[in-house]
PDB file of N, CA and C in Angstrom:
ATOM      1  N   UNK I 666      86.539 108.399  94.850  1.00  0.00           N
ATOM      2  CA  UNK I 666      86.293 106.974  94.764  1.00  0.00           C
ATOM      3  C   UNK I 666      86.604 106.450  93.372  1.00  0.00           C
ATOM      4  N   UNK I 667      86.069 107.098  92.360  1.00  0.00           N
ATOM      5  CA  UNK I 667      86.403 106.795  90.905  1.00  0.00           C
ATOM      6  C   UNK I 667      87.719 106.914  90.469  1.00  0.00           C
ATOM      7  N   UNK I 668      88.908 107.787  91.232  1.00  0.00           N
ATOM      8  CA  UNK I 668      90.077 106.987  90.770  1.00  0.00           C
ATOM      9  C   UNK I 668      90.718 106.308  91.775  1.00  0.00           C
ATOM     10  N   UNK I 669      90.885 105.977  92.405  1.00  0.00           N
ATOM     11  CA  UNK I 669      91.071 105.113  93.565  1.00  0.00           C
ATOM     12  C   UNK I 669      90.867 103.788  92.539  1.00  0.00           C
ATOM     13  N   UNK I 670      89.078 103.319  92.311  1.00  0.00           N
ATOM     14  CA  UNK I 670      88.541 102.474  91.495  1.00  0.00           C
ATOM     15  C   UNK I 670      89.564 101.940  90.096  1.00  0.00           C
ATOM     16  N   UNK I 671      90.015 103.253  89.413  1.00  0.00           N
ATOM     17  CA  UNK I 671      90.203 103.377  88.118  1.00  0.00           C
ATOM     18  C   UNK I 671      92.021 102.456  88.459  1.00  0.00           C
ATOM     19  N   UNK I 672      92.850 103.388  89.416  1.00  0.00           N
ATOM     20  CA  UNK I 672      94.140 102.873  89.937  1.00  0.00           C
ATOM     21  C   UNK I 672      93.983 101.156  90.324  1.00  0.00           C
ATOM     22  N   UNK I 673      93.429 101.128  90.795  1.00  0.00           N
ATOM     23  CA  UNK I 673      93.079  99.793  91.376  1.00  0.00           C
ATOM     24  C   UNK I 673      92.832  98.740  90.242  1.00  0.00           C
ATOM     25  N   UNK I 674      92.044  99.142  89.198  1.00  0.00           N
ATOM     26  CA  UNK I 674      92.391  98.037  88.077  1.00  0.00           C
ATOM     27  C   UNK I 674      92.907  98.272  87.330  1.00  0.00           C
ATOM     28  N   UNK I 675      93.733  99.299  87.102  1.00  0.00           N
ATOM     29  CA  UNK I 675      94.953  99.823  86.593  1.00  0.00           C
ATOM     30  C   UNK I 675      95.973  98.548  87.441  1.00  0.00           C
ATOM     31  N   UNK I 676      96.426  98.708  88.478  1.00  0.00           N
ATOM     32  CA  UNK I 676      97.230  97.469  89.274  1.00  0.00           C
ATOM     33  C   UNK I 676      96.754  96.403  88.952  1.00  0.00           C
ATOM     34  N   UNK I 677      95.309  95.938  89.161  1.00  0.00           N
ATOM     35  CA  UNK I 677      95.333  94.899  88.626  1.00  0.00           C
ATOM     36  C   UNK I 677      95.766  93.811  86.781  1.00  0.00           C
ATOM     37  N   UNK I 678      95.648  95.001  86.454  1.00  0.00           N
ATOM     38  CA  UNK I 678      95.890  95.024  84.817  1.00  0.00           C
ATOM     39  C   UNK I 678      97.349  94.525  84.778  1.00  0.00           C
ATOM     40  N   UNK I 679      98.433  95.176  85.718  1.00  0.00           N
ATOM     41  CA  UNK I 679      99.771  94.986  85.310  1.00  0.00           C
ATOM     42  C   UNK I 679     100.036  94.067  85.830  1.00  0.00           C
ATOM     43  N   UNK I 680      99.380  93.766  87.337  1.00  0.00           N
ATOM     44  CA  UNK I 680      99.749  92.521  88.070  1.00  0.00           C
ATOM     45  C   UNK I 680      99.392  91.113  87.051  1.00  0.00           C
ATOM     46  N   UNK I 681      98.421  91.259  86.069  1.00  0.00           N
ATOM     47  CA  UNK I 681      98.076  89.895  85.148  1.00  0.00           C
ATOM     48  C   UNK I 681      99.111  90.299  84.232  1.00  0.00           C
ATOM     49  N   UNK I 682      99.941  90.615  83.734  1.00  0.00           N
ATOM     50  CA  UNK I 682     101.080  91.120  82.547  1.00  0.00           C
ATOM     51  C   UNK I 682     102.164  90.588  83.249  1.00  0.00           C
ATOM     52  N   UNK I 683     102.457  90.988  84.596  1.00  0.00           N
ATOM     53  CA  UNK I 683     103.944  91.009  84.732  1.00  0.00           C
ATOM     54  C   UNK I 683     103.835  89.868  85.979  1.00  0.00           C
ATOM     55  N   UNK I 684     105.137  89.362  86.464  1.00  0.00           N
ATOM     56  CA  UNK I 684     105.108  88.265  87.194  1.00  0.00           C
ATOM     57  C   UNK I 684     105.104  89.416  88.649  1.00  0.00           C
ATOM     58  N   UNK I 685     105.819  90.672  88.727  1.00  0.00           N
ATOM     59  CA  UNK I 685     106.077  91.164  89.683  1.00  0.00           C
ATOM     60  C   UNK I 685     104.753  92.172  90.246  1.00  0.00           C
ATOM     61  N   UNK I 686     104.348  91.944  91.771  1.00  0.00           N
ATOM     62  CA  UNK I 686     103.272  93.305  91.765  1.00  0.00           C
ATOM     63  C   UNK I 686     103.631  94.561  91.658  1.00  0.00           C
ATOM     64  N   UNK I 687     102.551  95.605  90.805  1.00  0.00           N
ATOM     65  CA  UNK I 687     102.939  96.974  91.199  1.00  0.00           C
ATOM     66  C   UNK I 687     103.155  97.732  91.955  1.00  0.00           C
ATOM     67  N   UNK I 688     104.148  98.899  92.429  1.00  0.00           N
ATOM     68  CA  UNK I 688     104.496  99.755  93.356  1.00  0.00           C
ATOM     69  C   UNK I 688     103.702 101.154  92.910  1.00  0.00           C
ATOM     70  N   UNK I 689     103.292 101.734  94.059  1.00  0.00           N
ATOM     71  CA  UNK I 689     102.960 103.112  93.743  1.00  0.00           C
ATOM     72  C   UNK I 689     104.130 103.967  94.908  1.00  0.00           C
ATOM     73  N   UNK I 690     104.271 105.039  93.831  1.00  0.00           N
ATOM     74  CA  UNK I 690     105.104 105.991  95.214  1.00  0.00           C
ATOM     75  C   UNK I 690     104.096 106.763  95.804  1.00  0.00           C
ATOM     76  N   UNK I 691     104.310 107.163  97.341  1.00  0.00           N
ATOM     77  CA  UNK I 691     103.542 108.086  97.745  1.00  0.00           C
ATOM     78  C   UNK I 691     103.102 109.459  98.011  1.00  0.00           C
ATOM     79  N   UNK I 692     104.866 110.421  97.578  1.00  0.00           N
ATOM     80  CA  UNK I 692     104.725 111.573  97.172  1.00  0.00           C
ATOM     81  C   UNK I 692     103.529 112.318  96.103  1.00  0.00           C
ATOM     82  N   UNK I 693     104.812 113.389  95.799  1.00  0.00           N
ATOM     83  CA  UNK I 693     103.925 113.882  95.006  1.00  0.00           C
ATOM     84  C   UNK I 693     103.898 113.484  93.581  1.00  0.00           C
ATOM     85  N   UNK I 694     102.515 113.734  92.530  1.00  0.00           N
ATOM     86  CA  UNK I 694     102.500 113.068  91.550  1.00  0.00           C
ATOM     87  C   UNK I 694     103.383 111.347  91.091  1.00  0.00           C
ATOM     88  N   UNK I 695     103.604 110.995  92.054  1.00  0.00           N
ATOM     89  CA  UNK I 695     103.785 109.470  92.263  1.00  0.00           C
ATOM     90  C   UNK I 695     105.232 109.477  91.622  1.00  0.00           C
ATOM     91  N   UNK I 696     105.979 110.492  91.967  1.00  0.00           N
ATOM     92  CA  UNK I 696     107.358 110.971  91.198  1.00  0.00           C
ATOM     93  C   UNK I 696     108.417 110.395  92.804  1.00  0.00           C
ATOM     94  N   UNK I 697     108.121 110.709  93.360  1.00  0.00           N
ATOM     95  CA  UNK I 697     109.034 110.292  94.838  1.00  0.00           C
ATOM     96  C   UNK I 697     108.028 110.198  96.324  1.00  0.00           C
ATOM     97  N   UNK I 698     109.257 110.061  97.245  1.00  0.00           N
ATOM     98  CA  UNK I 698     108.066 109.141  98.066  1.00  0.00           C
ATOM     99  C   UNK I 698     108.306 107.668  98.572  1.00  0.00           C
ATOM    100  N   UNK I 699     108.095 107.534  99.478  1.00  0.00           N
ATOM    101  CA  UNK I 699     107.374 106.194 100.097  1.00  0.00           C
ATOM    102  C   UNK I 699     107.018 105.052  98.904  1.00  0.00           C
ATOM    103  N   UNK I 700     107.919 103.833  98.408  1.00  0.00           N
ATOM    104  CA  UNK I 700     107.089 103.200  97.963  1.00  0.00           C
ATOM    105  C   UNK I 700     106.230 101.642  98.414  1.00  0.00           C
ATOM    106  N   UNK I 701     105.139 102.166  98.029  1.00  0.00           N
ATOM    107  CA  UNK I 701     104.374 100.818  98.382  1.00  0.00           C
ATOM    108  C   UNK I 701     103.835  99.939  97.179  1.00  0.00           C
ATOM    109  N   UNK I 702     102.753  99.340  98.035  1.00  0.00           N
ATOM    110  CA  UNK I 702     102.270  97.947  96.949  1.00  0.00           C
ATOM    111  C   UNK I 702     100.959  98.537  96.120  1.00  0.00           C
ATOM    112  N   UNK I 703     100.983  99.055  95.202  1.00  0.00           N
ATOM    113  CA  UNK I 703      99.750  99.491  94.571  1.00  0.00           C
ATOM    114  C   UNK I 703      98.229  99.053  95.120  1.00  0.00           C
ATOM    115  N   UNK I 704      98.543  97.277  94.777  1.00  0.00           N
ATOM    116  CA  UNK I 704      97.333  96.848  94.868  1.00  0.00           C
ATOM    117  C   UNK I 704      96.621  97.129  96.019  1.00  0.00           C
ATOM    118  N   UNK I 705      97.703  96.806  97.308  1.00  0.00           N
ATOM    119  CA  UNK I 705      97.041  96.863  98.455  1.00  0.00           C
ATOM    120  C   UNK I 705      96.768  98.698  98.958  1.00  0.00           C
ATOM    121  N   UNK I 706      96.973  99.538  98.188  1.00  0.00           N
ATOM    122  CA  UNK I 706      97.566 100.807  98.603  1.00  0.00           C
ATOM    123  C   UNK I 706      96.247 100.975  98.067  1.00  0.00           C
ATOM    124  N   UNK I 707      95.423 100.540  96.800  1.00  0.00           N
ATOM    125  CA  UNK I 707      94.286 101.619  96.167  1.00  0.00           C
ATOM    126  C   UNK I 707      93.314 100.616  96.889  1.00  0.00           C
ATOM    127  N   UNK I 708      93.015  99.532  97.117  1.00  0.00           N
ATOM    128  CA  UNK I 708      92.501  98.682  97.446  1.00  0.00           C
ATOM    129  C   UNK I 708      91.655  99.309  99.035  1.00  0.00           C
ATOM    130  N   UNK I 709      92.879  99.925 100.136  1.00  0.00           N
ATOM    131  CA  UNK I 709      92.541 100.836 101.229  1.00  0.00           C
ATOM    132  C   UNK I 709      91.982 101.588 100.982  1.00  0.00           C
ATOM    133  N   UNK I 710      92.187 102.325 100.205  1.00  0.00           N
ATOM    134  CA  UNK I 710      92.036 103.879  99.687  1.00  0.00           C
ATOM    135  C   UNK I 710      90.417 103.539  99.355  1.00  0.00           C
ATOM    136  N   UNK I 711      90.260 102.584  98.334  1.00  0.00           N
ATOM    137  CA  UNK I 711      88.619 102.531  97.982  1.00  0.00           C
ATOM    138  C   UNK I 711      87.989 102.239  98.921  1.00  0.00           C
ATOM    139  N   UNK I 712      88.205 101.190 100.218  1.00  0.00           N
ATOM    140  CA  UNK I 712      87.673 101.175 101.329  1.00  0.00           C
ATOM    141  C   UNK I 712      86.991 102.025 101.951  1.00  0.00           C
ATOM    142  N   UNK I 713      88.386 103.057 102.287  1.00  0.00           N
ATOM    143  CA  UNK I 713      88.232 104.398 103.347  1.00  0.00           C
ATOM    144  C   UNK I 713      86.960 105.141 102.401  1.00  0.00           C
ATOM    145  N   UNK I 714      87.323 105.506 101.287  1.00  0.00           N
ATOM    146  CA  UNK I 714      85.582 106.233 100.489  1.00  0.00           C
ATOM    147  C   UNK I 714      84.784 105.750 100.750  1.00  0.00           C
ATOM    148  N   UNK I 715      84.510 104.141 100.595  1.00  0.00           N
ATOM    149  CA  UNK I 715      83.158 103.210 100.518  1.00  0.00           C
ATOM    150  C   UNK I 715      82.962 103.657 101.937  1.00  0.00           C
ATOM    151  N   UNK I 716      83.677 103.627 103.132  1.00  0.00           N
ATOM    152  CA  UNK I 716      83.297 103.617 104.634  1.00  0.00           C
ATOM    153  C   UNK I 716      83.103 105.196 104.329  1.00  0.00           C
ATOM    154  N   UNK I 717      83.518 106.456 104.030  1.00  0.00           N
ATOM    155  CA  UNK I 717      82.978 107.387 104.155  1.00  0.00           C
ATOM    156  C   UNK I 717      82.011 107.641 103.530  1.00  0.00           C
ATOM    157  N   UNK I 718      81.760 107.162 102.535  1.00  0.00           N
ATOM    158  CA  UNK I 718      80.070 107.595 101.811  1.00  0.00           C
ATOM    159  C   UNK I 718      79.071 106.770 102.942  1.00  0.00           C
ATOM    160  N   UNK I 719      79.503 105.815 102.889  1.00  0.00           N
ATOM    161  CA  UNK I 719      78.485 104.880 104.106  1.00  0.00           C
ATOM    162  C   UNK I 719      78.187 105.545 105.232  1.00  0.00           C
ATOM    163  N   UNK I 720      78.679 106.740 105.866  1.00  0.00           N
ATOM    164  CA  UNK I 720      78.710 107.212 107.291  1.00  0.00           C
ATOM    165  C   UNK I 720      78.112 108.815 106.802  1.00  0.00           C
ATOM    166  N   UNK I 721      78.414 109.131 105.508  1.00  0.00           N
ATOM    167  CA  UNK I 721      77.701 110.283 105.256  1.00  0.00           C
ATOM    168  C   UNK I 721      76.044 109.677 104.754  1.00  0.00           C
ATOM    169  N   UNK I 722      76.125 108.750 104.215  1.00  0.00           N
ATOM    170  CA  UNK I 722      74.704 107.963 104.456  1.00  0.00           C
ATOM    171  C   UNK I 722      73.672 107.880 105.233  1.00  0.00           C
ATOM    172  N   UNK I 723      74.407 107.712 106.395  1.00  0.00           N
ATOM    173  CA  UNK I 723      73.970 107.036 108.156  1.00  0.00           C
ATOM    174  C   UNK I 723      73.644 108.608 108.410  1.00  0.00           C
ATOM    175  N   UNK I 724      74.833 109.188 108.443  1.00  0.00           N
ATOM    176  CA  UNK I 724      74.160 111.215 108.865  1.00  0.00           C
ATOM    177  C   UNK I 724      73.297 111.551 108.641  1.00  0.00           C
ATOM    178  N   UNK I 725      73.116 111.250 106.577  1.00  0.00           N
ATOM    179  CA  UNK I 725      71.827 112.130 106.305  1.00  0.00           C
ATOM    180  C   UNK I 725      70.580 111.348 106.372  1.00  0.00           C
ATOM    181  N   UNK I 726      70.465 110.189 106.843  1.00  0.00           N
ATOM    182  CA  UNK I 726      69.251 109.367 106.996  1.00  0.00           C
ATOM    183  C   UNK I 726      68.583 110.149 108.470  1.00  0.00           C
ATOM    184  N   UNK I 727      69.551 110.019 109.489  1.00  0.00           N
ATOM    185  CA  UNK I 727      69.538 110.258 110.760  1.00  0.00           C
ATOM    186  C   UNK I 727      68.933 111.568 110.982  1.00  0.00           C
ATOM    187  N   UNK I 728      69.682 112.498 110.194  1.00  0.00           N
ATOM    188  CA  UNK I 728      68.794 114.045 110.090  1.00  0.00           C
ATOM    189  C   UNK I 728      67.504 114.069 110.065  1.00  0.00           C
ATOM    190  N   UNK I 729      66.802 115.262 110.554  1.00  0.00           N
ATOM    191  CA  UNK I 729      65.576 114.953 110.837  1.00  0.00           C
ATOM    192  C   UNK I 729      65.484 116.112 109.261  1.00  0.00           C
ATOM    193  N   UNK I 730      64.366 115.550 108.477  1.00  0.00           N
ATOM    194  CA  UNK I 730      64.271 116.526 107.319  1.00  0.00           C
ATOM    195  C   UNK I 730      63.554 118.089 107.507  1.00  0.00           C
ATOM    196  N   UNK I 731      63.794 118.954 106.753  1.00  0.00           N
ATOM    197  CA  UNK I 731      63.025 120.630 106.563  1.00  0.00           C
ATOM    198  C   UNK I 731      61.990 120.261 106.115  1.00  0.00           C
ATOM    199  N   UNK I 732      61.106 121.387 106.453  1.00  0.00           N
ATOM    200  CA  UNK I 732      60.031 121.207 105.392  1.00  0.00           C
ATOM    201  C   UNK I 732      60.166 122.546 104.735  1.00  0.00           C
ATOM    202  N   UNK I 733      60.043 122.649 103.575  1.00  0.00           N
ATOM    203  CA  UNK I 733      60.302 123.511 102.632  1.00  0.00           C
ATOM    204  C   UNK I 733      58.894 124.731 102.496  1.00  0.00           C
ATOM    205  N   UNK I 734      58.251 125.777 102.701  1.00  0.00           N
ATOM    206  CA  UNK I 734      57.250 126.730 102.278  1.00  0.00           C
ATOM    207  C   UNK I 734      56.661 126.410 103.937  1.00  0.00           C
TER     208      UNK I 734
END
C-alpha cells in the first residue's frame, strides 16, 4: 500500500510540473511493457490494497477468537 501511495504522489507531483500526464510501463522494473497512465494505474492499485485490508478486516472480526491458557 505504501508504495502504490508513495507512486501515486510521485504522479501527482509531475502531473503539476508538466502539461502532459505521466506514463508508467508495466513490465519489469518499469523498463518495458505495456504503457499506461500512472495516475490512474497507482490510483487502482491503492484501491485494490484499501479493498484488501478491508476484507482481511471483515475475516478477522468475523473469527470467533482463542482463548489462550
Amino acid at each position: 500500500y505504501n508504495a502504490a501511495q508513495l507512486a501515486l504522489e510521485s504522479a501527482q507531483a509531475k502531473l503539476l510540473k508538466d502539461t502532459e500526464r505521466p506514463v508508467h510501463k508495466l513490465g519489469p522494473l518499469g523498463l518495458c511493457g505495456q504503457q499506461v497512465d500512472a495516475l490512474e494505474h497507482w490510483a487502482a492499485r491503492k484501491a485494490h490494497y484499501v479493498a484488501s485490508v478491508a476484507q482481511a478486516q471483515e475475516t478477522a472480526a468475523a473469527a470467533p477468537r482463542a482463548c489462550n491458557g
